C-alpha cells in the first residue's frame, strides 16, 4: 500500500503482499538511481512494456483448434504428439532469441513468421475483436501411403487451417525438419 498499490488487499493476498512490498520498495530505490520513476510518470505508455509482458509477444496470443480423432485411438495419440511437437517447436524458436542467435533453425525463422505461414496473415491481430477470432484450425492427414518419403503440412489460408501429415511426423526431429522446410519454402506448398 505504501508503494502506491491501489488494488483491494484481500485476506488471502495479505501474506503475499507483506512479502512483496519490501521487494517493490527495493525495486523502486533501484529505479531511482536511474531517475526512472520520473520518466515512468511522464511516459507511462513507453514504460509499461518494461514491466508488463506484452500480450502480443510469442505464441500465446494465438489459439489453435485441433480437430482430434476419437480419444483413445491410435490416431488420436499421433495427433496429440503432433500438437506437442508444435508447441515445443514454437518454444524452441522463441527461446533461441530470434534471428541473431539461432543455431538450430534457419536464421529467418521466428514465431511470427511461422504464424504468418500458418495464417497467411502479414500482421499479428491487434484489435481485441480480431484476437478473439484468431484461431488456427489444426487438422491431421493419416492416409499417406508409404511410397514417398516426404510430405509437407498444407495450409489453407482462407479457412486458416493447417493440415499435418501424421505419417511423416512421428518424431520431433521429423516434425522440425519438415516444418522448417515447409515454412522456408513458404508459398510453394499452399493449397487454397
Ligand atoms: Zn505423405
Coordinates of N, CA, C and O and ligand atoms in Angstrom, one line a residue:
X1 N 0.8 -1.2 0.0 CA 0.0 0.0 0.0 C 0.9 1.3 0.0 O 0.6 2.2 -0.7
X2 N 1.9 1.2 0.8 CA 2.8 2.3 0.8 C 3.5 2.6 -0.5 O 4.1 3.6 -0.8
X3 N 3.5 1.6 -1.4 CA 4.2 1.7 -2.7 C 3.2 2.2 -3.7 O 3.5 2.3 -4.9
X4 N 2.0 2.5 -3.3 CA 1.1 3.0 -4.3 C 0.2 2.0 -4.9 O -0.5 2.2 -5.9
X5 N 0.2 0.8 -4.3 CA -0.7 -0.3 -4.8 C -2.2 0.1 -4.5 O -2.5 0.4 -3.3
X6 N -3.0 0.2 -5.5 CA -4.4 0.7 -5.2 C -5.4 -0.4 -5.3 O -6.6 -0.1 -5.1
X7 N -5.0 -1.6 -5.6 CA -6.0 -2.7 -5.6 C -6.5 -3.1 -4.3 O -6.0 -2.6 -3.2
X8 N -7.5 -3.9 -4.2 CA -8.1 -4.3 -3.0 C -7.2 -5.4 -2.4 O -6.8 -6.4 -3.1
X9 N -6.8 -5.2 -1.1 CA -5.9 -6.2 -0.5 C -6.8 -7.2 0.3 O -7.4 -6.9 1.3
X10 N -7.0 -8.4 -0.2 CA -7.8 -9.4 0.4 C -7.0 -10.1 1.5 O -5.8 -10.0 1.5
X11 N -7.7 -10.8 2.3 CA -7.0 -11.5 3.4 C -6.1 -12.6 2.9 O -5.0 -12.8 3.4
X12 N -6.5 -13.3 1.8 CA -5.6 -14.3 1.3 C -4.4 -13.7 0.7 O -3.3 -14.3 0.8
X13 N -4.5 -12.6 0.1 CA -3.4 -12.0 -0.5 C -2.5 -11.2 0.5 O -1.4 -10.8 0.1
X14 N -2.9 -11.0 1.7 CA -2.2 -10.2 2.6 C -0.8 -10.7 2.8 O 0.2 -9.9 2.8
X15 N -0.7 -12.0 3.1 CA 0.7 -12.6 3.3 C 1.6 -12.3 2.2 O 2.8 -11.9 2.4
X16 N 1.1 -12.5 1.0 CA 1.9 -12.3 -0.2 C 2.3 -10.8 -0.3 O 3.4 -10.5 -0.6
X17 N 1.3 -10.0 -0.1 CA 1.6 -8.5 -0.2 C 2.7 -8.1 0.8 O 3.6 -7.3 0.5
X18 N 2.6 -8.7 2.0 CA 3.6 -8.3 3.0 C 5.0 -8.7 2.6 O 6.0 -7.9 2.8
X19 N 5.1 -9.8 1.9 CA 6.4 -10.2 1.4 C 6.8 -9.4 0.2 O 8.0 -9.1 -0.1
X20 N 5.9 -9.0 -0.6 CA 6.2 -8.3 -1.9 C 6.6 -6.9 -1.7 O 7.4 -6.3 -2.4
X21 N 5.9 -6.2 -0.7 CA 6.1 -4.8 -0.5 C 7.6 -4.4 -0.3 O 8.1 -3.5 -1.0
X22 N 8.3 -5.1 0.5 CA 9.7 -4.7 0.7 C 10.5 -4.9 -0.7 O 11.4 -4.1 -1.0
X23 N 10.1 -5.9 -1.4 CA 10.8 -6.1 -2.7 C 10.5 -5.0 -3.7 O 11.4 -4.4 -4.3
X24 N 9.2 -4.5 -3.7 CA 8.9 -3.4 -4.6 C 9.6 -2.2 -4.1 O 10.0 -1.4 -4.9
X25 N 9.7 -2.0 -2.8 CA 10.4 -0.9 -2.3 C 11.9 -0.8 -2.7 O 12.4 0.2 -3.2
X26 N 12.5 -2.0 -2.7 CA 13.9 -2.1 -3.1 C 14.0 -1.8 -4.6 O 14.9 -1.1 -5.1
X27 N 13.0 -2.3 -5.3 CA 13.0 -2.1 -6.8 C 12.9 -0.6 -7.1 O 13.6 -0.1 -7.9
X28 N 12.0 0.0 -6.3 CA 11.8 1.4 -6.6 C 13.1 2.2 -6.3 O 13.5 3.1 -7.0
X29 N 13.8 1.8 -5.2 CA 15.0 2.5 -4.9 C 16.0 2.3 -6.0 O 16.8 3.2 -6.4
X30 N 16.1 1.1 -6.5 CA 17.0 0.8 -7.6 C 16.7 1.7 -8.8 O 17.6 2.2 -9.5
X31 N 15.4 1.8 -9.1 CA 15.0 2.6 -10.3 C 15.3 4.1 -10.1 O 15.6 4.7 -11.1
X32 N 15.2 4.5 -8.8 CA 15.5 5.9 -8.6 C 17.0 6.3 -9.0 O 17.2 7.4 -9.4
X33 N 17.8 5.3 -8.9 CA 19.2 5.6 -9.2 C 19.3 6.0 -10.7 O 20.2 6.7 -11.1
X34 N 18.3 5.6 -11.5 CA 18.4 6.0 -12.9 C 17.3 7.0 -13.2 O 17.0 7.3 -14.4
X35 N 16.7 7.6 -12.2 CA 15.7 8.6 -12.4 C 14.5 8.0 -13.1 O 13.7 8.8 -13.7
X36 N 14.4 6.7 -13.1 CA 13.3 6.1 -13.9 C 11.9 6.5 -13.4 O 11.0 6.7 -14.2
X37 N 11.6 6.5 -12.1 CA 10.3 6.8 -11.6 C 9.7 8.1 -12.2 O 8.6 8.2 -12.6
X38 N 10.6 9.1 -12.4 CA 10.2 10.4 -13.0 C 9.7 10.1 -14.5 O 8.7 10.6 -14.9
X39 N 10.6 9.4 -15.2 CA 10.2 9.1 -16.6 C 8.9 8.3 -16.6 O 8.1 8.5 -17.5
X40 N 8.8 7.3 -15.7 CA 7.6 6.5 -15.7 C 6.4 7.3 -15.5 O 5.3 7.0 -16.0
X41 N 6.5 8.4 -14.7 CA 5.3 9.2 -14.5 C 4.9 9.9 -15.8 O 3.7 10.1 -16.1
X42 N 5.9 10.4 -16.5 CA 5.6 11.2 -17.7 C 5.4 10.4 -19.0 O 4.6 10.8 -19.9
X43 N 6.0 9.2 -19.0 CA 5.9 8.4 -20.2 C 5.4 7.0 -19.9 O 6.0 6.0 -20.2
X44 N 4.2 7.0 -19.4 CA 3.6 5.7 -18.9 C 3.6 4.7 -20.0 O 3.9 3.5 -19.8
X45 N 3.1 5.1 -21.2 CA 3.0 4.2 -22.3 C 4.3 3.5 -22.7 O 4.3 2.3 -22.9
X46 N 5.3 4.3 -22.7 CA 6.6 3.8 -23.1 C 7.2 2.8 -22.1 O 7.8 1.9 -22.4
X47 N 6.9 3.1 -20.8 CA 7.5 2.3 -19.8 C 6.7 1.0 -19.4 O 7.2 0.0 -18.9
X48 N 5.4 1.0 -19.8 CA 4.6 -0.1 -19.5 C 5.1 -1.5 -19.9 O 5.2 -2.4 -19.2
X49 N 5.6 -1.6 -21.2 CA 6.1 -2.8 -21.7 C 7.3 -3.3 -20.9 O 7.7 -4.5 -21.0
X50 N 8.0 -2.4 -20.2 CA 9.2 -2.8 -19.5 C 8.8 -3.7 -18.3 O 9.6 -4.5 -17.8
X51 N 7.6 -3.5 -17.8 CA 7.2 -4.2 -16.6 C 6.1 -5.3 -16.8 O 6.0 -6.2 -16.1
X52 N 5.3 -5.0 -17.8 CA 4.2 -5.9 -18.1 C 4.5 -6.7 -19.4 O 4.7 -6.1 -20.4
X53 N 4.6 -8.0 -19.3 CA 4.8 -8.8 -20.5 C 3.7 -8.5 -21.5 O 2.5 -8.5 -21.2
X54 N 4.1 -8.2 -22.7 CA 3.2 -7.9 -23.8 C 2.4 -9.1 -24.2 O 2.9 -10.2 -24.3
X55 N 1.1 -8.9 -24.4 CA 0.2 -9.9 -24.8 C 0.5 -10.4 -26.2 O 0.3 -11.5 -26.6
X56 N 1.0 -9.5 -27.0 CA 1.2 -9.8 -28.4 C 2.5 -10.6 -28.7 O 2.6 -11.1 -29.7
X57 N 3.3 -10.7 -27.7 CA 4.6 -11.4 -27.9 C 4.4 -12.9 -27.9 O 3.7 -13.5 -27.1
X58 N 5.0 -13.6 -28.8 CA 5.1 -15.0 -28.7 C 3.9 -15.8 -29.1 O 3.0 -15.3 -29.8
X59 N 3.8 -17.0 -28.6 CA 2.9 -18.0 -29.1 C 1.5 -17.8 -28.6 O 0.6 -18.1 -29.3
X60 N 1.4 -17.2 -27.5 CA 0.2 -17.4 -26.7 C -1.0 -16.5 -27.1 O -2.1 -16.6 -26.6
X61 N -0.8 -15.6 -28.0 CA -1.9 -14.8 -28.5 C -2.6 -15.5 -29.6 O -3.6 -15.0 -30.1
X62 N -2.2 -16.7 -30.0 CA -2.9 -17.4 -31.0 C -3.5 -18.7 -30.3 O -2.9 -19.3 -29.5
X63 N -4.7 -19.0 -30.8 CA -5.3 -20.2 -30.2 C -5.4 -21.2 -31.3 O -5.7 -20.9 -32.5
X64 N -5.0 -22.4 -31.0 CA -5.2 -23.5 -32.0 C -6.4 -24.3 -31.7 O -6.7 -24.5 -30.6
X65 N -7.1 -24.7 -32.8 CA -8.2 -25.6 -32.6 C -8.0 -26.9 -33.3 O -8.4 -27.0 -34.5
X66 N -7.4 -27.8 -32.6 CA -7.2 -29.1 -33.3 C -8.5 -29.9 -33.5 O -9.3 -29.9 -32.6
X67 N -8.5 -30.6 -34.6 CA -9.7 -31.5 -34.8 C -9.1 -32.9 -34.6 O -8.5 -33.5 -35.4
X68 N -9.4 -33.4 -33.4 CA -8.9 -34.7 -33.0 C -9.8 -35.8 -33.4 O -11.0 -35.7 -33.4
X69 N -9.1 -37.0 -33.5 CA -9.9 -38.2 -33.7 C -10.4 -38.7 -32.3 O -10.1 -38.1 -31.3
X70 N -11.1 -39.8 -32.4 CA -11.6 -40.3 -31.2 C -10.6 -40.5 -30.1 O -9.5 -41.1 -30.4
X71 N -10.9 -40.1 -28.9 CA -9.9 -40.3 -27.8 C -9.6 -41.8 -27.5 O -10.6 -42.6 -27.5
X72 N -8.4 -42.1 -27.4 CA -8.0 -43.5 -27.1 C -7.6 -44.2 -28.4 O -7.0 -45.3 -28.3
X73 N -7.9 -43.6 -29.5 CA -7.5 -44.3 -30.8 C -6.0 -44.0 -31.0 O -5.4 -43.1 -30.5
X74 N -5.4 -44.8 -31.9 CA -4.0 -44.6 -32.3 C -3.9 -43.3 -33.0 O -2.9 -42.6 -32.8
X75 N -4.8 -42.9 -33.8 CA -4.8 -41.7 -34.5 C -4.7 -40.5 -33.5 O -4.0 -39.6 -33.7
X76 N -5.6 -40.6 -32.5 CA -5.6 -39.5 -31.5 C -4.3 -39.3 -30.9 O -3.8 -38.2 -30.7
X77 N -3.6 -40.4 -30.5 CA -2.3 -40.3 -29.9 C -1.3 -39.6 -30.8 O -0.5 -38.8 -30.4
X78 N -1.3 -40.0 -32.1 CA -0.4 -39.3 -33.0 C -0.7 -37.8 -33.1 O 0.2 -37.0 -33.2
X79 N -2.0 -37.5 -33.1 CA -2.4 -36.1 -33.2 C -2.0 -35.3 -32.0 O -1.5 -34.2 -32.1
X80 N -2.1 -35.9 -30.8 CA -1.7 -35.2 -29.6 C -0.1 -35.0 -29.6 O 0.4 -33.9 -29.3
X81 N 0.6 -36.0 -30.1 CA 2.0 -35.9 -30.3 C 2.4 -34.7 -31.1 O 3.2 -33.9 -30.8
X82 N 1.7 -34.6 -32.3 CA 2.0 -33.5 -33.2 C 1.7 -32.2 -32.6 O 2.5 -31.2 -32.7
X83 N 0.6 -32.1 -31.8 CA 0.4 -30.8 -31.2 C 1.5 -30.4 -30.2 O 1.8 -29.3 -30.0
X84 N 2.0 -31.5 -29.5 CA 3.1 -31.2 -28.6 C 4.3 -30.8 -29.3 O 5.1 -29.9 -28.8
X85 N 4.6 -31.5 -30.4 CA 5.8 -31.1 -31.2 C 5.7 -29.6 -31.6 O 6.7 -28.9 -31.5
X86 N 4.5 -29.2 -32.0 CA 4.3 -27.9 -32.5 C 4.6 -26.9 -31.3 O 5.3 -25.9 -31.5
X87 N 4.1 -27.2 -30.2 CA 4.3 -26.4 -29.0 C 5.8 -26.3 -28.7 O 6.4 -25.2 -28.5
X88 N 6.5 -27.4 -28.7 CA 7.9 -27.5 -28.5 C 8.7 -26.7 -29.5 O 9.7 -25.9 -29.2
X89 N 8.3 -26.8 -30.8 CA 8.9 -26.2 -31.9 C 8.9 -24.6 -31.7 O 9.9 -23.9 -31.8
X90 N 7.7 -24.2 -31.4 CA 7.5 -22.7 -31.3 C 8.3 -22.2 -30.1 O 8.9 -21.2 -30.1
X91 N 8.3 -23.0 -29.0 CA 9.0 -22.6 -27.8 C 10.5 -22.6 -28.1 O 11.2 -21.7 -27.7
X92 N 11.0 -23.6 -28.8 CA 12.4 -23.6 -29.2 C 12.8 -22.4 -30.0 O 13.9 -21.8 -29.7
X93 N 12.0 -22.0 -30.9 CA 12.3 -20.9 -31.8 C 12.3 -19.6 -30.9 O 13.1 -18.7 -31.0
X94 N 11.3 -19.5 -30.1 CA 11.2 -18.4 -29.2 C 12.4 -18.3 -28.3 O 13.0 -17.2 -28.1
X95 N 12.8 -19.4 -27.7 CA 13.9 -19.4 -26.8 C 15.2 -19.1 -27.4 O 16.1 -18.6 -26.8
X96 N 15.3 -19.4 -28.7 CA 16.6 -19.2 -29.4 C 16.9 -17.7 -29.6 O 17.9 -17.4 -30.1
X97 N 15.9 -16.9 -29.2 CA 16.2 -15.5 -29.2 C 16.1 -14.8 -30.5 O 16.7 -13.7 -30.7
X98 N 15.4 -15.3 -31.5 CA 15.2 -14.6 -32.7 C 16.4 -14.8 -33.7 O 17.3 -15.6 -33.5
X99 N 16.4 -14.0 -34.7 CA 17.3 -14.1 -35.8 C 18.8 -14.0 -35.4 O 19.6 -14.7 -36.1
X100 N 19.2 -13.3 -34.4 CA 20.6 -13.0 -34.2 C 21.3 -14.3 -33.6 O 22.4 -14.5 -34.0
X101 N 20.6 -15.0 -32.8 CA 21.3 -16.1 -32.1 C 20.6 -17.4 -32.4 O 19.8 -17.9 -31.5
X102 N 20.8 -17.9 -33.5 CA 20.0 -19.1 -33.9 C 20.8 -20.2 -34.6 O 21.2 -20.1 -35.7
X103 N 21.1 -21.2 -33.8 CA 21.9 -22.2 -34.3 C 21.1 -23.4 -34.8 O 21.5 -24.1 -35.7
X104 N 19.9 -23.6 -34.2 CA 19.2 -24.8 -34.6 C 18.3 -24.6 -35.8 O 18.0 -25.6 -36.5
X105 N 17.8 -23.4 -36.0 CA 16.9 -23.2 -37.1 C 17.4 -22.1 -38.0 O 18.3 -21.4 -37.7
X106 N 16.9 -22.1 -39.3 CA 17.4 -21.1 -40.2 C 17.2 -19.7 -39.6 O 16.3 -19.5 -38.9
X107 N 18.0 -18.8 -40.0 CA 18.1 -17.5 -39.4 C 16.8 -16.7 -39.4 O 16.5 -16.0 -38.5
X108 N 16.1 -16.9 -40.5 CA 15.0 -16.0 -40.7 C 13.7 -16.5 -39.9 O 12.7 -15.9 -39.9
X109 N 13.9 -17.7 -39.3 CA 12.7 -18.3 -38.7 C 12.4 -17.7 -37.3 O 13.2 -17.7 -36.4
X110 N 11.2 -17.1 -37.2 CA 10.7 -16.6 -36.0 C 9.3 -17.1 -35.8 O 8.6 -17.6 -36.7
X111 N 8.8 -17.0 -34.5 CA 7.4 -17.4 -34.3 C 6.4 -16.6 -35.1 O 5.5 -17.2 -35.7
X112 N 6.7 -15.3 -35.3 CA 5.9 -14.5 -36.1 C 5.8 -15.0 -37.6 O 4.7 -15.1 -38.2
X113 N 6.9 -15.5 -38.1 CA 7.0 -16.0 -39.4 C 6.2 -17.3 -39.6 O 5.5 -17.5 -40.6
X114 N 6.3 -18.1 -38.6 CA 5.5 -19.3 -38.6 C 4.0 -19.1 -38.6 O 3.3 -19.7 -39.3
X115 N 3.7 -18.2 -37.7 CA 2.2 -17.8 -37.6 C 1.8 -17.2 -39.0 O 0.7 -17.5 -39.4
X116 N 2.6 -16.4 -39.5 CA 2.3 -15.9 -40.8 C 2.1 -16.9 -41.9 O 1.2 -16.9 -42.7
X117 N 3.0 -17.9 -41.8 CA 2.9 -19.0 -42.8 C 1.6 -19.8 -42.5 O 0.9 -20.2 -43.5
X118 N 1.2 -20.0 -41.3 CA 0.0 -20.8 -41.0 C -1.3 -20.1 -41.3 O -2.3 -20.7 -41.6
X119 N -1.2 -18.8 -41.3 CA -2.4 -18.0 -41.4 C -2.5 -17.2 -42.7 O -3.6 -16.7 -43.0
X120 N -1.3 -17.0 -43.3 CA -1.3 -16.1 -44.5 C -1.5 -14.6 -44.1 O -1.7 -13.8 -44.9
X121 N -1.4 -14.4 -42.8 CA -1.6 -13.1 -42.3 C -0.3 -12.3 -42.1 O 0.7 -12.9 -41.5
X122 N -0.2 -11.1 -42.6 CA 1.0 -10.4 -42.6 C 1.3 -9.8 -41.2 O 2.4 -9.7 -40.8
X123 N 0.3 -9.4 -40.6 CA 0.4 -8.8 -39.3 C -0.3 -9.6 -38.2 O -1.3 -10.2 -38.5
X124 N 0.2 -9.4 -37.0 CA -0.5 -10.0 -35.9 C -1.7 -9.2 -35.7 O -1.8 -8.0 -35.9
X125 N -2.8 -9.9 -35.2 CA -4.0 -9.2 -34.9 C -3.8 -8.2 -33.7 O -3.1 -8.5 -32.8
X126 N -4.4 -7.1 -33.9 CA -4.1 -6.0 -32.9 C -5.4 -5.8 -32.1 O -5.4 -5.7 -30.9
X127 N -6.5 -5.6 -32.8 CA -7.8 -5.3 -32.1 C -8.2 -6.5 -31.3 O -8.1 -7.6 -31.7
X128 N -8.8 -6.2 -30.1 CA -9.4 -7.3 -29.3 C -10.3 -8.2 -30.1 O -10.4 -9.4 -29.9
X129 N -11.1 -7.6 -30.9 CA -12.1 -8.3 -31.7 C -11.4 -9.3 -32.7 O -11.9 -10.4 -32.9
X130 N -10.3 -8.8 -33.2 CA -9.6 -9.7 -34.2 C -8.9 -10.9 -33.4 O -8.9 -12.0 -33.9
X131 N -8.4 -10.5 -32.2 CA -7.8 -11.6 -31.4 C -8.7 -12.7 -31.0 O -8.3 -13.8 -31.1
X132 N -9.9 -12.3 -30.7 CA -10.9 -13.3 -30.3 C -11.1 -14.3 -31.4 O -11.3 -15.5 -31.1
X133 N -11.1 -13.8 -32.6 CA -11.4 -14.7 -33.7 C -10.1 -15.4 -34.2 O -10.2 -16.1 -35.2
X134 N -9.0 -15.0 -33.6 CA -7.8 -15.5 -34.2 C -7.5 -17.0 -33.8 O -6.7 -17.2 -32.9
X135 N -8.1 -17.9 -34.5 CA -8.0 -19.3 -34.1 C -7.4 -20.0 -35.4 O -7.8 -19.7 -36.5
X136 N -6.4 -20.8 -35.1 CA -5.9 -21.6 -36.2 C -6.4 -23.0 -36.1 O -6.2 -23.7 -35.1
X137 N -7.0 -23.5 -37.1 CA -7.5 -24.9 -37.1 C -6.4 -25.8 -37.4 O -5.6 -25.5 -38.3
X138 N -6.4 -26.9 -36.7 CA -5.3 -27.9 -37.0 C -6.0 -29.2 -37.4 O -6.8 -29.7 -36.6
X139 N -5.6 -29.7 -38.5 CA -6.2 -31.0 -39.0 C -5.1 -32.0 -39.2 O -3.9 -31.6 -39.3
X140 N -5.5 -33.2 -39.3 CA -4.4 -34.3 -39.5 C -4.8 -35.2 -40.6 O -6.0 -35.5 -40.8
X141 N -3.8 -35.5 -41.4 CA -4.0 -36.4 -42.5 C -3.3 -37.7 -42.2 O -2.1 -37.7 -42.0
X142 N -4.0 -38.7 -42.1 CA -3.4 -40.0 -41.7 C -3.2 -41.0 -42.8 O -2.7 -42.1 -42.6
X143 N -3.7 -40.7 -44.0 CA -3.7 -41.7 -45.0 C -2.7 -41.6 -46.1 O -2.9 -41.9 -47.3
X144 N -1.5 -41.3 -45.7 CA -0.4 -41.3 -46.6 C 0.0 -42.7 -46.9 O 0.1 -43.5 -46.0
X145 N 0.3 -43.1 -48.2 CA 0.9 -44.4 -48.4 C 2.4 -44.3 -48.1 O 2.9 -43.2 -47.8
X146 N 3.1 -45.3 -48.2 CA 4.5 -45.3 -47.9 C 5.4 -45.2 -49.1 O 6.6 -45.5 -49.0
X147 N 4.8 -44.9 -50.2 CA 5.6 -44.8 -51.5 C 6.5 -43.6 -51.5 O 7.5 -43.6 -52.3
X148 N 6.2 -42.6 -50.8 CA 7.1 -41.4 -50.9 C 7.7 -41.1 -49.5 O 7.3 -41.7 -48.5
X149 N 8.7 -40.3 -49.5 CA 9.5 -40.1 -48.3 C 9.1 -38.8 -47.6 O 9.3 -38.7 -46.4
X150 N 8.6 -37.9 -48.3 CA 8.3 -36.6 -47.6 C 7.0 -36.0 -48.0 O 6.5 -36.1 -49.2
X151 N 6.3 -35.4 -47.1 CA 5.1 -34.7 -47.3 C 5.2 -33.5 -46.4 O 5.7 -33.5 -45.4
X152 N 4.6 -32.4 -46.9 CA 4.6 -31.2 -46.1 C 3.2 -30.9 -45.6 O 2.2 -31.3 -46.2
X153 N 3.1 -30.2 -44.4 CA 1.8 -29.8 -44.0 C 1.2 -28.8 -45.0 O 2.0 -28.1 -45.7
X154 N 0.0 -28.9 -45.2 CA -0.6 -28.0 -46.1 C -1.4 -26.9 -45.4 O -1.9 -27.1 -44.3
X155 N -1.4 -25.7 -46.0 CA -2.0 -24.6 -45.3 C -3.1 -24.0 -46.2 O -2.9 -23.8 -47.4
X156 N -4.3 -23.9 -45.6 CA -5.3 -23.2 -46.3 C -5.5 -21.9 -45.6 O -6.1 -21.8 -44.5
X157 N -5.1 -20.8 -46.3 CA -5.1 -19.5 -45.6 C -6.5 -18.9 -45.5 O -6.8 -18.2 -44.6
X158 N -7.4 -19.4 -46.4 CA -8.8 -18.9 -46.3 C -9.5 -19.3 -45.0 O -10.1 -18.5 -44.3
X159 N -9.4 -20.6 -44.8 CA -10.1 -21.1 -43.6 C -9.1 -21.2 -42.4 O -9.5 -21.6 -41.3
X160 N -7.9 -20.7 -42.6 CA -6.9 -20.7 -41.5 C -6.7 -22.1 -41.0 O -6.9 -22.3 -39.8
X161 N -6.5 -23.0 -41.9 CA -6.3 -24.4 -41.4 C -5.0 -25.0 -41.9 O -4.6 -24.8 -43.0
X162 N -4.3 -25.6 -40.9 CA -3.1 -26.3 -41.2 C -3.4 -27.8 -41.1 O -4.0 -28.3 -40.2
X163 N -3.0 -28.5 -42.1 CA -3.2 -30.0 -42.1 C -1.8 -30.7 -42.0 O -1.0 -30.5 -42.8
X164 N -1.7 -31.5 -41.0 CA -0.4 -32.1 -40.7 C -0.4 -33.6 -41.2 O -1.4 -34.3 -40.9
X165 N 0.5 -34.0 -42.0 CA 0.6 -35.4 -42.4 C 1.2 -36.3 -41.3 O 2.4 -36.3 -41.2
X166 N 0.4 -36.9 -40.6 CA 0.8 -37.6 -39.4 C 1.9 -38.7 -39.6 O 2.8 -38.9 -38.8
X167 N 1.7 -39.4 -40.8 CA 2.7 -40.4 -41.1 C 4.1 -40.0 -41.1 O 5.0 -40.7 -40.9
X168 N 4.3 -38.7 -41.4 CA 5.6 -38.2 -41.6 C 6.1 -37.4 -40.4 O 7.2 -36.9 -40.4
X169 N 5.3 -37.4 -39.4 CA 5.6 -36.6 -38.2 C 5.6 -37.4 -36.9 O 5.0 -37.1 -36.0
X170 N 6.4 -38.5 -37.0 CA 6.3 -39.4 -35.9 C 7.2 -39.0 -34.7 O 7.0 -39.3 -33.6
X171 N 8.3 -38.3 -35.1 CA 9.2 -37.9 -34.0 C 9.4 -36.3 -34.1 O 9.1 -35.7 -35.1
X172 N 9.9 -35.8 -33.0 CA 10.1 -34.3 -33.0 C 11.1 -33.9 -34.1 O 10.9 -32.9 -34.7
X173 N 12.1 -34.7 -34.3 CA 13.1 -34.2 -35.3 C 12.5 -34.2 -36.7 O 12.8 -33.4 -37.5
X174 N 11.7 -35.2 -37.0 CA 10.9 -35.2 -38.3 C 10.1 -34.0 -38.4 O 10.1 -33.3 -39.4
X175 N 9.4 -33.8 -37.3 CA 8.4 -32.6 -37.3 C 9.2 -31.3 -37.6 O 8.8 -30.5 -38.5
X176 N 10.3 -31.2 -36.9 CA 11.1 -30.0 -37.0 C 11.6 -29.8 -38.4 O 11.5 -28.7 -39.0
X177 N 12.2 -30.9 -39.0 CA 12.8 -30.8 -40.3 C 11.7 -30.4 -41.3 O 11.9 -29.5 -42.2
X178 N 10.6 -31.1 -41.3 CA 9.6 -30.9 -42.3 C 8.9 -29.5 -42.2 O 8.7 -28.8 -43.1
X179 N 8.7 -29.1 -40.9 CA 8.1 -27.8 -40.8 C 9.0 -26.7 -41.2 O 8.6 -25.7 -41.8
X180 N 10.3 -26.8 -40.8 CA 11.3 -25.8 -41.2 C 11.4 -25.7 -42.7 O 11.3 -24.6 -43.2
X181 N 11.4 -26.8 -43.3 CA 11.5 -26.8 -44.8 C 10.2 -26.2 -45.4 O 10.3 -25.3 -46.3
X182 N 9.1 -26.6 -44.9 CA 7.8 -26.1 -45.5 C 7.8 -24.5 -45.3 O 7.4 -23.8 -46.2
X183 N 8.1 -24.1 -44.1 CA 8.0 -22.6 -43.9 C 9.0 -21.8 -44.7 O 8.7 -20.8 -45.2
X184 N 10.2 -22.4 -44.8 CA 11.2 -21.6 -45.5 C 11.0 -21.6 -47.0 O 11.4 -20.7 -47.7
X185 N 10.2 -22.6 -47.5 CA 9.9 -22.6 -48.9 C 8.5 -22.1 -49.1 O 8.0 -22.1 -50.2
X186 N 7.9 -21.7 -48.0 CA 6.7 -20.9 -48.0 C 5.6 -21.2 -49.0 O 5.1 -22.3 -49.0
X187 N 5.4 -20.3 -49.8 CA 4.2 -20.3 -50.6 C 4.0 -21.5 -51.6 O 2.9 -21.8 -51.9
X188 N 5.1 -22.1 -51.9 CA 5.1 -23.2 -52.9 C 4.1 -24.3 -52.5 O 3.5 -25.0 -53.3
X189 N 3.9 -24.5 -51.2 CA 3.1 -25.6 -50.7 C 1.7 -25.2 -50.3 O 0.9 -26.0 -49.8
X190 N 1.3 -24.0 -50.6 CA 0.0 -23.5 -50.3 C -1.1 -24.3 -51.1 O -0.9 -24.6 -52.2
X191 N -2.1 -24.7 -50.4 CA -3.2 -25.3 -51.0 C -4.4 -24.5 -50.6 O -4.8 -24.5 -49.4
X192 N -5.0 -23.8 -51.5 CA -6.1 -22.9 -51.1 C -7.5 -23.5 -51.4 O -7.6 -24.1 -52.4
Ligands
LIG1 ZN1 2.9 -38.4 -47.3

